[in-house]
Coordinates of C-alpha atoms and ligand atoms in Angstrom, one line a residue:
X808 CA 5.2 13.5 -7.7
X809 CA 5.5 10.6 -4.9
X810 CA 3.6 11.7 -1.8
X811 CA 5.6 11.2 1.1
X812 CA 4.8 8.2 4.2
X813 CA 1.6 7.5 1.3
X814 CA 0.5 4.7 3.2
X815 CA -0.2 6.1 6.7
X816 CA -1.7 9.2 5.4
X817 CA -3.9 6.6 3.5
X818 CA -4.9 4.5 6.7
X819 CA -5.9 7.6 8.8
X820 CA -7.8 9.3 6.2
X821 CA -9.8 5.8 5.1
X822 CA -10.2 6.2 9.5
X823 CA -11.1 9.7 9.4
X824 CA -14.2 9.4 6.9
X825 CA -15.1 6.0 7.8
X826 CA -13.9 4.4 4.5
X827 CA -12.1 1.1 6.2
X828 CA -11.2 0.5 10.0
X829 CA -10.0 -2.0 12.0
X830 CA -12.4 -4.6 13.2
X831 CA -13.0 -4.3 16.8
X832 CA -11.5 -0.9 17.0
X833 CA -13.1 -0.3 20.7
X834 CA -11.1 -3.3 21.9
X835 CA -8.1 -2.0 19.7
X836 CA -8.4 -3.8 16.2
X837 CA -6.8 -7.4 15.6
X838 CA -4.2 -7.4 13.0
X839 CA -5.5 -8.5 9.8
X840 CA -9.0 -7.6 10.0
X841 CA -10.6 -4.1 8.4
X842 CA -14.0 -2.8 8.7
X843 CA -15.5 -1.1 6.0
X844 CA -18.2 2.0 6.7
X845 CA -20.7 3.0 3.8
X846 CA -18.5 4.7 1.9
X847 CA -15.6 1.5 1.6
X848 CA -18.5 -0.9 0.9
X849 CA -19.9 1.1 -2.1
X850 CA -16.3 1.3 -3.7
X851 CA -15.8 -2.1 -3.0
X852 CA -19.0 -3.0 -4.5
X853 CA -18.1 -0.5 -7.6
X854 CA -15.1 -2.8 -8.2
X855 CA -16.7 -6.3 -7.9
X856 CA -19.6 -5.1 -10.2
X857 CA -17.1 -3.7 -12.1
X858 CA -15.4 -7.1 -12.5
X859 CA -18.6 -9.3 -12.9
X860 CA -19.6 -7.0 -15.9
X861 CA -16.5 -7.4 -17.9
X862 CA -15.7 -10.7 -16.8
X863 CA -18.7 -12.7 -16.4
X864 CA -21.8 -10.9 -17.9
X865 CA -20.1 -9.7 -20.7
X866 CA -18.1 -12.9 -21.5
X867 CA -21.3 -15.6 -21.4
X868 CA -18.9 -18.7 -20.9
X869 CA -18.3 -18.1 -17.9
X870 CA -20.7 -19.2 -15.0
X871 CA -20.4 -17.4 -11.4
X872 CA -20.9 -19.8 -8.3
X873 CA -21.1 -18.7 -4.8
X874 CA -19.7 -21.9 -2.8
X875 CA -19.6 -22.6 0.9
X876 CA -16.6 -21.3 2.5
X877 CA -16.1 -23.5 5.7
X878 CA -15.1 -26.9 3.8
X879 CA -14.4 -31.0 5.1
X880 CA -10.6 -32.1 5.5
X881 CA -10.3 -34.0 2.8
X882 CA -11.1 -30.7 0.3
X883 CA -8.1 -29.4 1.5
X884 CA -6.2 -33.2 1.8
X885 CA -6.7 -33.2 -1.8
X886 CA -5.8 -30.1 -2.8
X887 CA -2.4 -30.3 -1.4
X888 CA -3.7 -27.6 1.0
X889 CA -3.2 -29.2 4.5
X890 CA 0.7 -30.1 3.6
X891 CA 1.6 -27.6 1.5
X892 CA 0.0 -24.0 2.2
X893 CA 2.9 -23.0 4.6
X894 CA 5.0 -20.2 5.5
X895 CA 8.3 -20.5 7.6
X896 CA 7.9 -19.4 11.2
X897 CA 10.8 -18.5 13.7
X898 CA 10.0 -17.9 17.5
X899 CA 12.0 -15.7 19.6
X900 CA 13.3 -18.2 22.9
X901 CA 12.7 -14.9 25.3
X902 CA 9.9 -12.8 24.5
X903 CA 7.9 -15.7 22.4
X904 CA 7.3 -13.5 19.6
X905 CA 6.5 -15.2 16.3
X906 CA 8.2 -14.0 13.4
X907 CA 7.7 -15.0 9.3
X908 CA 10.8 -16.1 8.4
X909 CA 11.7 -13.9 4.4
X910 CA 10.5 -11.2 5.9
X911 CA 12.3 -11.0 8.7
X912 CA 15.5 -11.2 6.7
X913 CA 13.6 -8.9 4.1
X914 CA 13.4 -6.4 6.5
X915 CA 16.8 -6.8 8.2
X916 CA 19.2 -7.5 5.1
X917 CA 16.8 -6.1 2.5
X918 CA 17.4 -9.0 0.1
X919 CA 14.7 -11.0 -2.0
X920 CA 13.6 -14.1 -0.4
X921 CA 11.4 -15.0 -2.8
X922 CA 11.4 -19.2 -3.4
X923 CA 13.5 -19.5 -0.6
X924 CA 12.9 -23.2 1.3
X925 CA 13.0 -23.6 5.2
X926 CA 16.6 -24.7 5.4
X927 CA 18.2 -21.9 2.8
X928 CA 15.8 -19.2 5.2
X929 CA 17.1 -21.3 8.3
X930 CA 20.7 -21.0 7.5
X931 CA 20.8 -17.4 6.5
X932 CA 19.0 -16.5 10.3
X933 CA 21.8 -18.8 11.7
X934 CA 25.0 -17.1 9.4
X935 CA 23.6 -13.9 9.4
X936 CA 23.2 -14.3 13.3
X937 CA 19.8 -12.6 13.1
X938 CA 18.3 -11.8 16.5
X939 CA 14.4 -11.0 17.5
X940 CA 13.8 -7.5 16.5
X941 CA 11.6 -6.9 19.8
X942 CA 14.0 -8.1 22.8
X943 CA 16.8 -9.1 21.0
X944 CA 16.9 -12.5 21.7
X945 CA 17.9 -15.9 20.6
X946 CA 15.1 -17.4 17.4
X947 CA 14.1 -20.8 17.7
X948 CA 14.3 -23.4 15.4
X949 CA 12.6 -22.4 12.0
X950 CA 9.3 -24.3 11.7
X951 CA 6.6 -24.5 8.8
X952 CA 3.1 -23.1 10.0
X953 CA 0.2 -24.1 8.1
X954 CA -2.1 -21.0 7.3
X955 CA -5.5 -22.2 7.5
X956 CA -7.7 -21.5 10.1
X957 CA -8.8 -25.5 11.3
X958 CA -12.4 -25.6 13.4
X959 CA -14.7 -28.7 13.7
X960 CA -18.2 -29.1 12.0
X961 CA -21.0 -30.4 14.6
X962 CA -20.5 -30.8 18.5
X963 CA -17.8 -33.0 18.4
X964 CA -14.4 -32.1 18.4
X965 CA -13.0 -35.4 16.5
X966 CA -10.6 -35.6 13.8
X967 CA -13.3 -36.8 11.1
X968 CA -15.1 -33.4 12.0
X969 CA -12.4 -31.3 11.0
X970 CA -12.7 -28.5 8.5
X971 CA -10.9 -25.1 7.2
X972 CA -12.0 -21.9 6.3
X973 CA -11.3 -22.0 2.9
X974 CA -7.9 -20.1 2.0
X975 CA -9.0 -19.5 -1.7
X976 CA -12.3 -19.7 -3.9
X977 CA -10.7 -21.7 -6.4
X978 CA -11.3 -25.2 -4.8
X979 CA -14.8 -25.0 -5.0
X980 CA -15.1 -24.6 -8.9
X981 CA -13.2 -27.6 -8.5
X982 CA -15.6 -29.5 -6.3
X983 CA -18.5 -28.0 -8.4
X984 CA -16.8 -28.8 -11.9
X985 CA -18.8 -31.3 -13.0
X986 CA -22.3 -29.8 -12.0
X987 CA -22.0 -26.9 -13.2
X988 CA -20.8 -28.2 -17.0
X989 CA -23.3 -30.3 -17.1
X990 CA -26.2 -28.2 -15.8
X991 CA -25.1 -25.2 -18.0
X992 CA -24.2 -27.7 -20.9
X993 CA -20.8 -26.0 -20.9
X994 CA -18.3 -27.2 -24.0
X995 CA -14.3 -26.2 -23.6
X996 CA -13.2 -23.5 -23.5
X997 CA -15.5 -22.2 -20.4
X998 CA -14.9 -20.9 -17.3
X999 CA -16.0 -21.0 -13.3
X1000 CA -15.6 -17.8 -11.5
X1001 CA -16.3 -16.9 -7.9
X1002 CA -16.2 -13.1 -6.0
X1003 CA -16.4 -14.7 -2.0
X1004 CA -14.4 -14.6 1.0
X1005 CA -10.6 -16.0 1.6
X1006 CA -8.9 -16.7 5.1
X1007 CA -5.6 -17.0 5.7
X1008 CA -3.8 -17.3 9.5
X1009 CA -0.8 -14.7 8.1
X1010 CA 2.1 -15.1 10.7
X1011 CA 2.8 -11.3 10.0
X1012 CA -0.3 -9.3 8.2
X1013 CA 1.2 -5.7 7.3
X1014 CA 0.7 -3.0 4.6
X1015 CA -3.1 -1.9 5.6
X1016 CA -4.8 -3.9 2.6
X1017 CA -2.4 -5.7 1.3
X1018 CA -2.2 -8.9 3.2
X1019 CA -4.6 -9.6 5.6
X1020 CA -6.6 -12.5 7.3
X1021 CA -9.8 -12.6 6.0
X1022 CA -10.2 -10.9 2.3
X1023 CA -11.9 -11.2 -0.5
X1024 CA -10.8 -13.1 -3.9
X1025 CA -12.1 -12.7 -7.2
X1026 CA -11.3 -15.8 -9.2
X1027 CA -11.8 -17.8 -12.4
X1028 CA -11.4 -21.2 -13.8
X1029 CA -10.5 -20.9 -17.2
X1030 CA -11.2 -24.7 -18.4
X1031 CA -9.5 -25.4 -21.8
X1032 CA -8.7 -28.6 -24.2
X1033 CA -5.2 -29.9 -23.2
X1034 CA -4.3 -30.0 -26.7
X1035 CA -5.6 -26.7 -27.6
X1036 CA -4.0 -24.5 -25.2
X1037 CA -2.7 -21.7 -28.1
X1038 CA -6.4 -21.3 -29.6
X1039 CA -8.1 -18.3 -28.2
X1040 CA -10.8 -17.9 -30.8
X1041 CA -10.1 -14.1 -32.9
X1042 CA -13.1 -12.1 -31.1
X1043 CA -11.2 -12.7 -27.8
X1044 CA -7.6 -12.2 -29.2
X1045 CA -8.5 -9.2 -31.0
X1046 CA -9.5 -7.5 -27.4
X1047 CA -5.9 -7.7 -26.6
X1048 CA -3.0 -8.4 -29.2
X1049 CA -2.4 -4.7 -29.4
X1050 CA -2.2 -3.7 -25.5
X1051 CA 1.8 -2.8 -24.6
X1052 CA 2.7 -4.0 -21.2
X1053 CA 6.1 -4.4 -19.4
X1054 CA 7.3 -7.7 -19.3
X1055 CA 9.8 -9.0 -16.9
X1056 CA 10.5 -12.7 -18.1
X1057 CA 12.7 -15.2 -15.7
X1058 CA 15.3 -14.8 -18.4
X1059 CA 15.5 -10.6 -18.1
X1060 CA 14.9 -11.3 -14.1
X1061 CA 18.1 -13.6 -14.7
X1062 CA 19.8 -10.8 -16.4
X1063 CA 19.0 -7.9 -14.2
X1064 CA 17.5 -6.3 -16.9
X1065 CA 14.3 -4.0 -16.7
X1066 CA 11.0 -5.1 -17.7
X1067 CA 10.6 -4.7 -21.6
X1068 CA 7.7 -3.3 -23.3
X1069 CA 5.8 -5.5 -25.5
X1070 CA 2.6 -5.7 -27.4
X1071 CA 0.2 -9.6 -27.0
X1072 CA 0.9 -10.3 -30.7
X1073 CA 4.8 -9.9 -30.1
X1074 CA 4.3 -11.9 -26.7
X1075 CA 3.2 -14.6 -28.7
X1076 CA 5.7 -14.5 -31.2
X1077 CA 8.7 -14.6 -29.0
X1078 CA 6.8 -17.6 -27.0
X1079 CA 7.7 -15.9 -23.7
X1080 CA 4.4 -17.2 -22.4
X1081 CA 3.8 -20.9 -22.4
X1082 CA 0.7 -20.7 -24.1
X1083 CA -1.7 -18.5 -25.7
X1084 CA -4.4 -18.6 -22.9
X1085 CA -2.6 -17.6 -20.0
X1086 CA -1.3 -14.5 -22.0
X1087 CA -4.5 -13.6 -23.0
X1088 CA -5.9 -13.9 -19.2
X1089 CA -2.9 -11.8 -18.1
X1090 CA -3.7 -9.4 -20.6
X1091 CA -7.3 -9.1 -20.2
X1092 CA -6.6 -8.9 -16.3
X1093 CA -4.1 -6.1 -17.0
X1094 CA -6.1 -4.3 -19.3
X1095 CA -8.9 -4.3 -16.7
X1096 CA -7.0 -3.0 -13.9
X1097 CA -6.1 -0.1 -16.0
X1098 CA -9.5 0.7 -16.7
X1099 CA -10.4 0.6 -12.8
X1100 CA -8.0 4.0 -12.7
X1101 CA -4.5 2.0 -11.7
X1102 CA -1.7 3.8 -12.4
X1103 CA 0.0 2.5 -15.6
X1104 CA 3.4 3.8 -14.3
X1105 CA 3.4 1.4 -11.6
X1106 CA 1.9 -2.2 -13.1
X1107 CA 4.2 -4.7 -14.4
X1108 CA 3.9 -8.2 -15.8
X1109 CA 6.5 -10.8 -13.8
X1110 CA 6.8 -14.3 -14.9
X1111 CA 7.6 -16.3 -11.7
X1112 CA 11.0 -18.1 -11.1
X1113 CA 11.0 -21.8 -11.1
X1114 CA 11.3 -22.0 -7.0
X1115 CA 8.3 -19.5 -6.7
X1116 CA 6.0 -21.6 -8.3
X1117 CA 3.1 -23.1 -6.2
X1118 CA 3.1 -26.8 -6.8
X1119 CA 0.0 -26.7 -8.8
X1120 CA 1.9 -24.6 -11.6
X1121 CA 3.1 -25.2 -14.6
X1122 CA 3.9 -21.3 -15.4
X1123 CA 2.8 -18.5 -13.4
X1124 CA 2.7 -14.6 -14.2
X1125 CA 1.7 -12.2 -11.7
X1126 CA 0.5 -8.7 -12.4
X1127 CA 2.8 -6.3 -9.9
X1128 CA 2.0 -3.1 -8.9
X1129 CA 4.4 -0.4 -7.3
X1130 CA 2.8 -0.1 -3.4
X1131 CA 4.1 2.2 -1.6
X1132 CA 5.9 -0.5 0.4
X1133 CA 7.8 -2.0 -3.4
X1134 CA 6.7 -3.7 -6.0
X1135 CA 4.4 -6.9 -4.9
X1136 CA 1.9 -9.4 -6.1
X1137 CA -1.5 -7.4 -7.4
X1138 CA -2.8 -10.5 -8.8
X1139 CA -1.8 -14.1 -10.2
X1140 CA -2.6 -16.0 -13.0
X1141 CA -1.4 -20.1 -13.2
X1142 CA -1.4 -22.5 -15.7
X1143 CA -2.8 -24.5 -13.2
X1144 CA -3.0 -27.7 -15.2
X1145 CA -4.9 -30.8 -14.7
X1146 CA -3.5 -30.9 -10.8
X1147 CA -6.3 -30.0 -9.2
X1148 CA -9.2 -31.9 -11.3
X1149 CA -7.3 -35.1 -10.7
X1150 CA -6.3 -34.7 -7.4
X1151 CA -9.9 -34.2 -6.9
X1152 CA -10.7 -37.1 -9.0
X1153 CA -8.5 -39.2 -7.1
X1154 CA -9.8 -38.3 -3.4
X1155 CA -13.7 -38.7 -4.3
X1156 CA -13.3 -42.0 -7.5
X1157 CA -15.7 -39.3 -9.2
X1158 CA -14.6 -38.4 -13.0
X1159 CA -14.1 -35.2 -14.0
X1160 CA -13.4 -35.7 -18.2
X1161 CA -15.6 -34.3 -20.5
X1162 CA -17.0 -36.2 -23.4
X1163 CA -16.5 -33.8 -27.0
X1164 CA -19.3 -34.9 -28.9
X1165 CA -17.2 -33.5 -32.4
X1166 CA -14.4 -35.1 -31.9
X1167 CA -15.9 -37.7 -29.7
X1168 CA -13.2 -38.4 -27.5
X1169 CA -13.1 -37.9 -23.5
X1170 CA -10.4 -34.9 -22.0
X1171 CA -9.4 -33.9 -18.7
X1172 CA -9.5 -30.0 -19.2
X1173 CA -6.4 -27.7 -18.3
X1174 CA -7.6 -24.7 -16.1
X1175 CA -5.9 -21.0 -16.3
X1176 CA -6.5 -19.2 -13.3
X1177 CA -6.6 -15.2 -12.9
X1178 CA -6.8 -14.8 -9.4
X1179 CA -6.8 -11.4 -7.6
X1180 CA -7.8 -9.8 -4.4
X1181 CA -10.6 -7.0 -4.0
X1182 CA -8.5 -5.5 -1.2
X1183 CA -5.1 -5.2 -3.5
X1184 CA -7.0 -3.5 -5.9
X1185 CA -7.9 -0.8 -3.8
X1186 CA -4.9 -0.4 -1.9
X1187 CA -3.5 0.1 -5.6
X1188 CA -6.5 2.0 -6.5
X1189 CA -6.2 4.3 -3.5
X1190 CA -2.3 4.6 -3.5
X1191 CA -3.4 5.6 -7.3
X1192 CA -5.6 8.3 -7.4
X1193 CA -4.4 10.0 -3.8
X1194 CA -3.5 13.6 -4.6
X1195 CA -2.8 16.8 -2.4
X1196 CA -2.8 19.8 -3.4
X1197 CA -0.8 22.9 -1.8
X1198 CA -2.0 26.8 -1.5
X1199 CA 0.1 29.3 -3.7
X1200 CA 3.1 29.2 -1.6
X1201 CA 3.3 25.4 -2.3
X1202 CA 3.5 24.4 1.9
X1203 CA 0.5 25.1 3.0
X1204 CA -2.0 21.7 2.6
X1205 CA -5.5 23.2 1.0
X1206 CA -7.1 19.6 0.0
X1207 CA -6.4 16.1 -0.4
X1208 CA -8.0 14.0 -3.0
X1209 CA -9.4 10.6 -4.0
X1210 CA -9.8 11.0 -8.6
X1211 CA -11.6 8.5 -8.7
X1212 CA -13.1 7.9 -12.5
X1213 CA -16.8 7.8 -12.2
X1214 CA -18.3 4.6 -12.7
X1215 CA -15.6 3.3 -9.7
X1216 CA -16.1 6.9 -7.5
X1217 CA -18.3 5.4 -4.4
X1218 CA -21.0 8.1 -5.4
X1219 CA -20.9 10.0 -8.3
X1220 CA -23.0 13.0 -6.9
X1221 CA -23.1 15.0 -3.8
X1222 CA -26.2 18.0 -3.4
X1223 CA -25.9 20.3 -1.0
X1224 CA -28.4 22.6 -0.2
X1225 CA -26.3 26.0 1.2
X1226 CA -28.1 26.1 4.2
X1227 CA -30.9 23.8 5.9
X1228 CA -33.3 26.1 6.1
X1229 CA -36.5 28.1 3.9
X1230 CA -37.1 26.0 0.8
X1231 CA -33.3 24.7 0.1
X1232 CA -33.6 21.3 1.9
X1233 CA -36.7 20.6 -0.4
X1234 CA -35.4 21.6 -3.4
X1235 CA -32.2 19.9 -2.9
X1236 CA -34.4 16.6 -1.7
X1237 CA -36.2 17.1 -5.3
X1238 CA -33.2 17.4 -7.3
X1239 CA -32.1 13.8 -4.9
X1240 CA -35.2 12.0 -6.4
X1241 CA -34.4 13.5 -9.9
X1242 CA -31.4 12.1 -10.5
X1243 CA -31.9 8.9 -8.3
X1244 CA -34.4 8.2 -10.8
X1245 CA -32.0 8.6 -13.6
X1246 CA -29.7 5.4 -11.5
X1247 CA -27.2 8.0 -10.3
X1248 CA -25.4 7.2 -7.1
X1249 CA -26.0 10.5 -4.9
X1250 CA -25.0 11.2 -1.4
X1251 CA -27.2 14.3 0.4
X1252 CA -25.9 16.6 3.0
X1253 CA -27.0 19.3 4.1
X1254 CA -25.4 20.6 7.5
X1255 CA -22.1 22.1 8.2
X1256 CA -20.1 25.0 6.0
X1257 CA -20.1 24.5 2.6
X1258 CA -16.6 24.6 2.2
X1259 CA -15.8 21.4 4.4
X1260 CA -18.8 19.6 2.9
X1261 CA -16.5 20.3 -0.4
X1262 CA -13.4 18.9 1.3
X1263 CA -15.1 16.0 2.4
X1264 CA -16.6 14.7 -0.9
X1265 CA -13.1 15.5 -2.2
X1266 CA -11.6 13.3 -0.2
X1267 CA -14.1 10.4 -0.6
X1268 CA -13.6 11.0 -4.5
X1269 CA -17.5 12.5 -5.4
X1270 CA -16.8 13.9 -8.7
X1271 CA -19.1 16.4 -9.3
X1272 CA -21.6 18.5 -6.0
X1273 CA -24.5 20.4 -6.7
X1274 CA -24.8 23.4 -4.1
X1275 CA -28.4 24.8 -4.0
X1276 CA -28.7 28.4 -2.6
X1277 CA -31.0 31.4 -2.8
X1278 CA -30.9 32.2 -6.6
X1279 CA -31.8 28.7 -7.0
X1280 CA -35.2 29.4 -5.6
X1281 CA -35.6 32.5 -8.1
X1282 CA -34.0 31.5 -11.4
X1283 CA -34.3 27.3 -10.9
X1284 CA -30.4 27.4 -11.2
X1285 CA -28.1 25.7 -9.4
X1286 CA -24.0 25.3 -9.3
X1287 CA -22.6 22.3 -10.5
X1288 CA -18.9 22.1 -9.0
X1289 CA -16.0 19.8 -10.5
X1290 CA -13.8 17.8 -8.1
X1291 CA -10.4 17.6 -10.2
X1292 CA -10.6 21.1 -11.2
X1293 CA -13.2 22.9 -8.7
X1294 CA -14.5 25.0 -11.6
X1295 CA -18.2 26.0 -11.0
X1296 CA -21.1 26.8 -13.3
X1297 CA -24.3 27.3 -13.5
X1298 CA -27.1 25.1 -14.8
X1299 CA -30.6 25.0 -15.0
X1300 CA -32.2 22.0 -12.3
X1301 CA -34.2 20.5 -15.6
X1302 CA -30.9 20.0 -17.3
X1303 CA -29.0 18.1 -15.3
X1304 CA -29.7 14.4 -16.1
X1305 CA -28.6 15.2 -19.4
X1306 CA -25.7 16.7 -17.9
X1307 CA -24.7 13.8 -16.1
X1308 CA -25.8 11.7 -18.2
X1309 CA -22.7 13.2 -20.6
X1310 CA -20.2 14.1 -18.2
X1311 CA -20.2 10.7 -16.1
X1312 CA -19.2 7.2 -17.4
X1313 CA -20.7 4.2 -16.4
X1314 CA -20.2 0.5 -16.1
Ligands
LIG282 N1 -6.2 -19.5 -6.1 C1 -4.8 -19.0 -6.2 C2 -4.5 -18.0 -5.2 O1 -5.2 -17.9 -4.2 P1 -2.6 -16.4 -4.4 O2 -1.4 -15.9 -5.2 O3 -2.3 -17.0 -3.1 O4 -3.3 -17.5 -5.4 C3 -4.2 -14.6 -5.3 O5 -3.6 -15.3 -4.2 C4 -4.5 -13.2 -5.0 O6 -5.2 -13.1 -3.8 C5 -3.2 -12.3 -4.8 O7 -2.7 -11.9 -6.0 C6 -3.8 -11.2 -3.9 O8 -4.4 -10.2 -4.8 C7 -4.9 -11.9 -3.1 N2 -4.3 -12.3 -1.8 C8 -3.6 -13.4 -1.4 N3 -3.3 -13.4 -0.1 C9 -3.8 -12.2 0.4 C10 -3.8 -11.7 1.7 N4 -3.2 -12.3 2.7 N5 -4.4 -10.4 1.9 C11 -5.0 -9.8 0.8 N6 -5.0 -10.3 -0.4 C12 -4.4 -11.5 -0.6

């Protein structure tokens, strides 16, 4: 069942228990900007370890970097970043608000504005006589605003001192190409990933998570032969030729038609993807946000129209997901090309081709590039595994929920001795070091009523509490309670690493 206004019970409980705030929040928060408390960080940190297992430990060809993130001018000269990374801005003539263009005419006509150039956006404001939403008055010409945030490296504020806060990761596994393939004696196909921080001056950041000013990307550079672009090797292809997904192609988008659900192996043989590589990183991608605990009802694969394309692109698929606020842009992967290795090549005169001792010929590689947000994810995740659940006469509120699975939950086990007094604290503090020592993630508490120390680790998405009370301290027992389904048993202290050990999964 859809739970109603989802998204601002989501901001003021992720408030309420410290999970994410806004920054500054005494000074009243900037737009764009969220805070995260202990509890936020460690389910952050649950998803990029998450990610760096299955994408980077577990697949060996490909190298994590961590690159600088304030970078010169002409990174972003020759990336195409300092013309093109744009979005259309209109300014009210009155009250001087600044407004982004599609989504003011998303929000007023609800109509897609997807691809939509200046002039098309410009002419429908003008036709459509669209007025500022705040005073009502006349918009200003529409105007392209660049969206990254310019400083100057060193003292001097002079135009060869100029640099940007990098608006993506990806650049810098451009820039670092050639190191790191020669230092890690790297043969095609391999890959450069990054997790790191992304800024972006958003004329209008909205939707808690989902698009802010400062946020984190995780990103590879899939680096493959030019002319071998269709051969994923069998032990990758095998991972994913059998994995169903909705598919919403340019030619169904044409139609109107709904997505249609189809397996990798009949992807491939109806050549809906324009090689084998990027369906095989869309699938993987897809695949993986499934297993962080997404909701498979709401993801859908969407091929990108030819005026949505980023100029780097050759084809581009993005994963959706159904937000609260519509279906929107989870992650992206491009057939990026050769664009950006000899752009690169071209600003510095360095060479980027790699010699193939086999076949002993020199290629510039073609790069794939899965690129997702941290902050999507859990905005997905969250809107996900939210839950409320009602007392018997189905009105009154008696909990809400985070179901988290386990090896994403922030902590996997609260104990809670009943009360903080005779021997409970220290036996709870024992059974703490107990199962620390077996690597589980535990949170202690031990004031307040036991029944809102339950509703709190319900709604940070513990799944299983230990309470310790008085028959503990005769019989060595203690209750092991179950978040989904609050059943309650009893178990003997010496037991439960084992019992963990069974019950939880782990990345
Ligand atoms: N390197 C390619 C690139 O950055 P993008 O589609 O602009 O492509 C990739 O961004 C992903 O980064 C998106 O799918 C989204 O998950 C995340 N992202 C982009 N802009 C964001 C924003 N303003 N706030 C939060 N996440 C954002």
């Amino acid at each position: 069942m859809e739970v109603e206004n989802l998204n601002e019970k989501l901001v003021a409980l992720c408030a309420k228990r410290g999970i994410i705030f806004p920054s500054a929040e005494i000074y009243g928060g900037v737009a764009g900007f969220y805070d995260y408390g202990p509890v936020g960080v460690t389910l952050k940190n649950r998803i990029r370890e998450f990610w760096r297992t299955e994408f980077i430990i577990k697949m060996e060809i490909i190298h994590e970097i961590e690159s600088s993130i304030l970078l010169p001018k002409i990174v972003w000269e020759a990336s195409g970043h300092l013309e093109g990374f744009n979005d259309v801005l209109v300014e009210c003539k009155k009250c001087h608000l600044r407004l982004r263009a599609d989504h003011l005419i998303q929000d007023i006509l609800n109509i897609v504005t997807d691809g939509k150039t200046l002039s098309e956006l410009a002419e429908i404001i003008q036709t459509r006589e669209i007025k500022c939403p705040n005073c009502k008055g006349e918009l200003g010409a529409a105007q392209q605003f660049n969206l990254m945030f310019k400083t100057h490296i060193g003292p001097t504020e002079q135009s060869e001192n100029e640099a940007f806060l990098r608006p993506e990761t990806a650049q810098a596994m451009f820039l670092d190409f050639r190191r790191i393939q020669q230092t890690m004696r790297a043969s095609l196909p391999f890959g450069i990933a990054q997790i790191g921080r992304s800024y972006r001056n958003e004329i209008s950041p909205r939707n808690f998570l989902f698009r802010l000013r400062e946020f984190e990307h995780l990103e590879i550079e899939f680096f493959i032969h030019p002319e071998k672009k269709n051969e994923v090797p069998d032990e990758l292809w095998q991972q994913v030729h059998d994995l169903e997904v909705p598919v919403l192609s340019i030619a169904l988008q044409e139609q109107k038609k709904d997505p249609m659900k189809l397996k990798g192996k009949d992807l491939i043989k109806e050549h809906i993807f324009s090689c084998k590589w990027l369906l095989f990183w869309t699938l993987k991608s897809y695949e993986w946000l499934l297993r962080v605990g997404l909701d498979p009802h709401k993801l859908r694969i969407r091929q990108h129209m030819l005026n949505e394309r980023a100029h780097y692109a050759a084809d581009c698929w993005d994963i959706e997901f159904k937000y609260s606020f519509g279906w929107k842009e989870l992650q992206g992967i491009a057939d990026r090309t050769d664009y950006d290795l000899k752009k690169h090549a071209e600003f510095s005169k360095k060479k980027f081709e790699i010699h193939l001792t086999e076949e002993n010929v020199k290629v510039l590689p073609h790069v794939i590039e899965p690129s997702s947000g941290v902050e999507r994810i859990m905005q997905a995740l969250l809107e996900s595994t939210y839950s409320e659940e009602f007392e018997v006469d189905d009105k009154t509120l008696l909990r809400t929920l985070f179901k988290f699975n386990s090896y994403i939950a922030p902590f996997q086990i609260a104990i809670f001795p009943l009360v903080s007094k005779d021997e409970l604290p220290k036996v709870g503090r024992e059974i703490c070091d107990l199962l620390k020592n077996s690597k589980f993630l535990i949170l202690y508490d031990d004031s307040g009523s036991i029944g809102r120390r339950y509703r709190r680790v319900d709604e940070i998405g513990i799944p299983f509490a230990i309470t310790i009370d008085y028959d503990t301290l005769k019989d060595q027992t203690v209750t092991i309670r179950e978040r989904d389904s609050m059943t309650q048993e009893r178990f003997k202290i010496e037991t439960l690493p084992a019992f963990f050990q069974k019950h939880l999964q782990f990345i």
